[in-house]
């Protein structure tokens, strides 16, 4: 069973969706650890309620980011973590950390990347006047919201939407695709070639929001 750690700074609704998918048997993974950089993160109490080991690691206790990340690595090693799932984790991980866990860290972002990277993606989408936005699960590389894209889901933007309405509609899709992306990784179906993700054996078509079936899945160019 794939051993995952979830890093979260706040509300933890994506964590909750992942917990639910594990509980229902839909997601063949074990959430071994939840780590937060905020003591008051709701994600920690959600983990506690679900009986999952959880830890507040206070970045303020360390002299620099390298020391803080050493503490993270120690916890990850102890729990033999194979995949780090960022779910609303509001800190940027150093290139050293990301390099150590190459293709072993994933993130969810509330826009159709590469559009609207960074903070307040939903607000950026509204201000730009796009008709569609959505969410993206991607591997984490050294950039911000730039790694290889695993799954995306699209939502329509209504002219009456405020940031909250749009964020809520996107969040529902986040809860749907994040557990699916982890499942694909747990099933060892996600391959990366030249910065692009290819999903092997897509006959179940669980990956794509538009459910295109096998024919629409690109094969690696050789
Ligand atoms: C989500 O919108 C996610 O896309 C972004 O941070 C938010 C986390 O929400 N990275 P939650 O803590 O999972 O409820």
Tab-separated table of C-alpha atoms and ligand atoms in Angstrom:
chain	number	residue	atom	x	y	z
A	1	UNK	CA	0.000	0.000	0.000
A	2	UNK	CA	1.355	3.426	-0.957
A	3	UNK	CA	2.366	5.332	2.161
A	4	UNK	CA	1.479	8.981	1.935
A	5	UNK	CA	1.998	12.080	4.040
A	6	UNK	CA	-0.291	15.062	3.672
A	7	UNK	CA	1.080	18.562	4.312
A	8	UNK	CA	-1.621	21.124	5.066
A	9	UNK	CA	-1.748	24.594	6.580
A	10	UNK	CA	-5.445	25.213	6.987
A	11	UNK	CA	-8.986	23.977	6.500
A	12	UNK	CA	-8.054	20.519	5.274
A	13	UNK	CA	-11.057	19.802	3.079
A	14	UNK	CA	-8.867	18.086	0.495
A	15	UNK	CA	-7.332	16.018	3.275
A	16	UNK	CA	-10.869	15.057	4.295
A	17	UNK	CA	-11.694	13.965	0.742
A	18	UNK	CA	-8.551	11.822	0.668
A	19	UNK	CA	-9.404	10.308	4.064
A	20	UNK	CA	-12.895	9.471	2.775
A	21	UNK	CA	-11.513	7.853	-0.377
A	22	UNK	CA	-9.127	5.710	1.676
A	23	UNK	CA	-11.892	4.731	4.094
A	24	UNK	CA	-14.274	3.725	1.339
A	25	UNK	CA	-11.614	1.492	-0.183
A	26	UNK	CA	-11.606	3.530	-3.390
A	27	UNK	CA	-8.030	4.731	-2.801
A	28	UNK	CA	-5.449	1.999	-2.150
A	29	UNK	CA	-3.129	4.095	-0.001
A	30	UNK	CA	-2.346	4.641	3.643
A	31	UNK	CA	-2.266	8.152	5.079
A	32	UNK	CA	0.549	7.620	7.555
A	33	UNK	CA	1.117	11.197	8.590
A	34	UNK	CA	-0.359	14.673	8.428
A	35	UNK	CA	2.042	17.571	8.955
A	36	UNK	CA	1.152	21.199	9.415
A	37	UNK	CA	3.143	24.378	9.809
A	38	UNK	CA	0.227	25.897	11.739
A	39	UNK	CA	-0.824	24.724	15.127
A	40	UNK	CA	-4.440	25.792	14.598
A	41	UNK	CA	-4.846	24.079	11.215
A	42	UNK	CA	-8.197	22.320	11.001
A	43	UNK	CA	-6.387	19.662	8.987
A	44	UNK	CA	-4.689	18.490	12.203
A	45	UNK	CA	-7.957	17.963	14.044
A	46	UNK	CA	-9.435	16.215	11.030
A	47	UNK	CA	-6.444	13.837	11.064
A	48	UNK	CA	-6.817	13.333	14.801
A	49	UNK	CA	-10.500	12.473	14.419
A	50	UNK	CA	-9.651	9.960	11.721
A	51	UNK	CA	-6.989	8.362	13.930
A	52	UNK	CA	-4.125	9.482	11.697
A	53	UNK	CA	-0.741	10.465	13.168
A	54	UNK	CA	-0.413	14.221	12.914
A	55	UNK	CA	2.183	16.744	13.813
A	56	UNK	CA	2.551	20.491	14.032
A	57	UNK	CA	6.127	21.331	13.131
A	58	UNK	CA	6.689	24.976	13.939
A	59	UNK	CA	8.923	26.596	11.321
A	60	UNK	CA	9.645	29.364	13.851
A	61	UNK	CA	11.593	26.902	16.002
A	62	UNK	CA	14.311	26.464	13.406
A	63	UNK	CA	17.102	28.820	12.500
A	64	UNK	CA	16.484	28.516	8.782
A	65	UNK	CA	14.509	26.667	6.155
A	66	UNK	CA	17.164	23.977	5.769
A	67	UNK	CA	16.852	23.067	9.460
A	68	UNK	CA	13.068	23.079	9.263
A	69	UNK	CA	13.139	20.809	6.252
A	70	UNK	CA	15.557	18.471	8.056
A	71	UNK	CA	12.867	18.037	10.680
A	72	UNK	CA	10.289	17.312	7.955
A	73	UNK	CA	12.615	14.763	6.353
A	74	UNK	CA	13.184	13.033	9.697
A	75	UNK	CA	9.418	12.572	10.112
A	76	UNK	CA	9.007	11.388	6.532
A	77	UNK	CA	11.814	8.862	6.951
A	78	UNK	CA	10.427	7.588	10.232
A	79	UNK	CA	7.069	6.905	8.632
A	80	UNK	CA	8.663	5.532	5.424
A	81	UNK	CA	6.662	7.921	3.294
A	82	UNK	CA	6.570	7.277	-0.458
A	83	UNK	CA	4.452	10.218	-1.618
A	84	UNK	CA	4.021	13.717	-0.199
A	85	UNK	CA	0.634	15.257	-0.879
A	86	UNK	CA	0.452	19.031	-0.515
A	87	UNK	CA	-3.089	20.063	0.310
A	88	UNK	CA	-3.243	23.766	1.003
A	89	UNK	CA	0.310	23.828	2.358
A	90	UNK	CA	1.242	27.492	2.350
A	91	UNK	CA	5.034	27.215	2.358
A	92	UNK	CA	7.402	26.977	-0.548
A	93	UNK	CA	9.686	23.974	-0.299
A	94	UNK	CA	13.346	24.532	-1.151
A	95	UNK	CA	14.913	23.211	-4.368
A	96	UNK	CA	16.980	20.857	-2.177
A	97	UNK	CA	13.876	19.371	-0.608
A	98	UNK	CA	12.063	19.115	-3.932
A	99	UNK	CA	15.155	17.539	-5.526
A	100	UNK	CA	15.371	14.946	-2.781
A	101	UNK	CA	11.763	13.914	-3.423
A	102	UNK	CA	11.777	14.245	-7.189
A	103	UNK	CA	8.384	13.186	-8.620
A	104	UNK	CA	7.299	12.211	-5.140
A	105	UNK	CA	5.534	15.434	-4.208
A	106	UNK	CA	2.172	16.433	-5.655
A	107	UNK	CA	0.054	19.531	-5.230
A	108	UNK	CA	-3.424	20.716	-6.077
A	109	UNK	CA	-3.964	24.214	-7.404
A	110	UNK	CA	-7.315	25.939	-7.935
A	111	UNK	CA	-6.860	26.920	-11.586
A	112	UNK	CA	-6.236	25.309	-14.934
A	113	UNK	CA	-2.462	25.570	-14.894
A	114	UNK	CA	-0.399	27.093	-16.366
A	115	UNK	CA	-2.965	29.879	-16.020
A	116	UNK	CA	-3.163	31.747	-12.718
A	117	UNK	CA	-0.206	30.385	-10.801
A	118	UNK	CA	0.439	31.574	-7.269
A	119	UNK	CA	-1.923	33.030	-4.715
A	120	UNK	CA	-5.628	33.853	-5.179
A	121	UNK	CA	-5.971	31.872	-8.372
A	122	UNK	CA	-9.773	32.107	-8.328
A	123	UNK	CA	-9.638	35.897	-8.000
A	124	UNK	CA	-7.118	36.069	-10.824
A	125	UNK	CA	-9.452	33.999	-13.003
A	126	UNK	CA	-12.417	36.278	-12.307
A	127	UNK	CA	-10.405	39.403	-12.957
A	128	UNK	CA	-9.209	37.985	-16.231
A	129	UNK	CA	-12.779	37.228	-17.318
A	130	UNK	CA	-12.186	33.609	-18.320
A	131	UNK	CA	-15.310	31.557	-19.082
A	132	UNK	CA	-13.813	28.377	-17.675
A	133	UNK	CA	-11.476	27.676	-14.828
A	134	UNK	CA	-10.875	24.620	-12.683
A	135	UNK	CA	-8.193	22.801	-10.788
A	136	UNK	CA	-4.976	20.956	-11.470
A	137	UNK	CA	-3.106	18.167	-9.718
A	138	UNK	CA	0.566	18.317	-10.613
A	139	UNK	CA	3.960	17.093	-9.541
A	140	UNK	CA	5.960	19.678	-7.649
A	141	UNK	CA	9.165	20.902	-9.206
A	142	UNK	CA	11.370	23.845	-8.274
A	143	UNK	CA	8.987	26.432	-9.661
A	144	UNK	CA	5.724	27.643	-8.195
A	145	UNK	CA	2.761	25.688	-9.599
A	146	UNK	CA	4.808	24.587	-12.588
A	147	UNK	CA	5.431	20.810	-12.415
A	148	UNK	CA	4.092	18.114	-14.764
A	149	UNK	CA	0.288	18.044	-14.833
A	150	UNK	CA	-1.415	14.826	-13.753
A	151	UNK	CA	-5.150	15.640	-13.820
A	152	UNK	CA	-7.341	18.659	-14.385
A	153	UNK	CA	-11.029	19.380	-14.007
A	154	UNK	CA	-12.927	22.218	-15.631
A	155	UNK	CA	-15.668	24.381	-14.151
A	156	UNK	CA	-17.703	27.025	-15.884
A	157	UNK	CA	-17.359	30.591	-14.631
A	158	UNK	CA	-20.603	32.483	-14.362
A	159	UNK	CA	-20.773	36.235	-14.829
A	160	UNK	CA	-22.403	36.504	-11.405
A	161	UNK	CA	-19.683	34.571	-9.627
A	162	UNK	CA	-17.851	36.127	-6.738
A	163	UNK	CA	-14.553	34.664	-5.583
A	164	UNK	CA	-16.297	32.470	-3.017
A	165	UNK	CA	-18.824	30.987	-5.422
A	166	UNK	CA	-16.130	30.152	-7.927
A	167	UNK	CA	-13.787	28.805	-5.233
A	168	UNK	CA	-16.578	26.549	-3.895
A	169	UNK	CA	-17.373	25.179	-7.333
A	170	UNK	CA	-13.697	24.505	-7.994
A	171	UNK	CA	-13.237	22.939	-4.554
A	172	UNK	CA	-15.866	20.286	-5.300
A	173	UNK	CA	-13.809	19.248	-8.302
A	174	UNK	CA	-10.614	19.291	-6.231
A	175	UNK	CA	-12.172	16.785	-3.864
A	176	UNK	CA	-13.040	14.575	-6.812
A	177	UNK	CA	-9.743	14.608	-8.694
A	178	UNK	CA	-7.166	14.666	-5.880
A	179	UNK	CA	-7.976	11.172	-4.599
A	180	UNK	CA	-8.115	9.965	-8.225
A	181	UNK	CA	-4.654	11.307	-8.962
A	182	UNK	CA	-3.245	9.610	-5.866
A	183	UNK	CA	-4.944	6.393	-6.888
A	184	UNK	CA	-3.275	6.526	-10.310
A	185	UNK	CA	0.097	6.933	-8.602
A	186	UNK	CA	-0.686	4.147	-6.129
A	187	UNK	CA	-1.474	1.907	-9.080
A	188	UNK	CA	1.848	2.886	-10.668
A	189	UNK	CA	0.104	4.156	-13.777
A	190	UNK	CA	1.668	7.614	-13.893
A	191	UNK	CA	4.816	8.023	-15.977
A	192	UNK	CA	6.688	11.233	-16.714
A	193	UNK	CA	8.534	11.770	-19.944
A	194	UNK	CA	10.136	15.058	-20.879
A	195	UNK	CA	8.054	16.967	-18.389
A	196	UNK	CA	4.744	15.437	-19.492
A	197	UNK	CA	2.647	12.941	-17.627
A	198	UNK	CA	1.347	9.845	-19.366
A	199	UNK	CA	-1.224	7.638	-17.723
A	200	UNK	CA	-0.862	3.990	-18.521
A	201	UNK	CA	-3.741	1.648	-19.211
A	202	UNK	CA	-6.525	4.130	-19.135
A	203	UNK	CA	-9.233	1.633	-19.943
A	204	UNK	CA	-11.086	2.545	-16.772
A	205	UNK	CA	-10.908	6.217	-17.812
A	206	UNK	CA	-10.829	7.451	-14.246
A	207	UNK	CA	-8.400	10.227	-14.935
A	208	UNK	CA	-9.868	12.793	-17.214
A	209	UNK	CA	-12.750	15.040	-16.392
A	210	UNK	CA	-14.041	14.744	-19.907
A	211	UNK	CA	-13.742	10.990	-19.653
A	212	UNK	CA	-12.350	10.616	-23.148
A	213	UNK	CA	-11.501	6.933	-22.996
A	214	UNK	CA	-8.310	5.308	-24.179
A	215	UNK	CA	-8.209	6.897	-27.630
A	216	UNK	CA	-7.793	10.398	-26.253
A	217	UNK	CA	-4.836	9.601	-24.061
A	218	UNK	CA	-1.618	10.626	-25.781
A	219	UNK	CA	1.150	8.066	-26.087
A	220	UNK	CA	4.691	9.099	-25.371
A	221	UNK	CA	6.509	10.296	-28.504
A	222	UNK	CA	9.650	8.285	-29.034
B	1	LIG	C1	-7.408	24.527	-2.116
B	1	LIG	O1	-8.141	25.474	-2.828
B	1	LIG	C2	-6.210	24.093	-2.912
B	1	LIG	O2	-6.438	24.099	-4.281
B	1	LIG	C3	-5.183	25.118	-2.555
B	1	LIG	O3	-5.400	25.399	-1.198
B	1	LIG	C4	-6.764	25.114	-0.870
B	1	LIG	C5	-6.740	24.142	0.271
B	1	LIG	O4	-8.032	23.898	0.779
B	1	LIG	N1	-3.851	24.649	-2.838
B	1	LIG	P1	-8.241	22.798	1.895
B	1	LIG	O5	-7.323	23.180	3.058
B	1	LIG	O6	-7.891	21.475	1.330
B	1	LIG	O7	-9.683	22.899	2.288
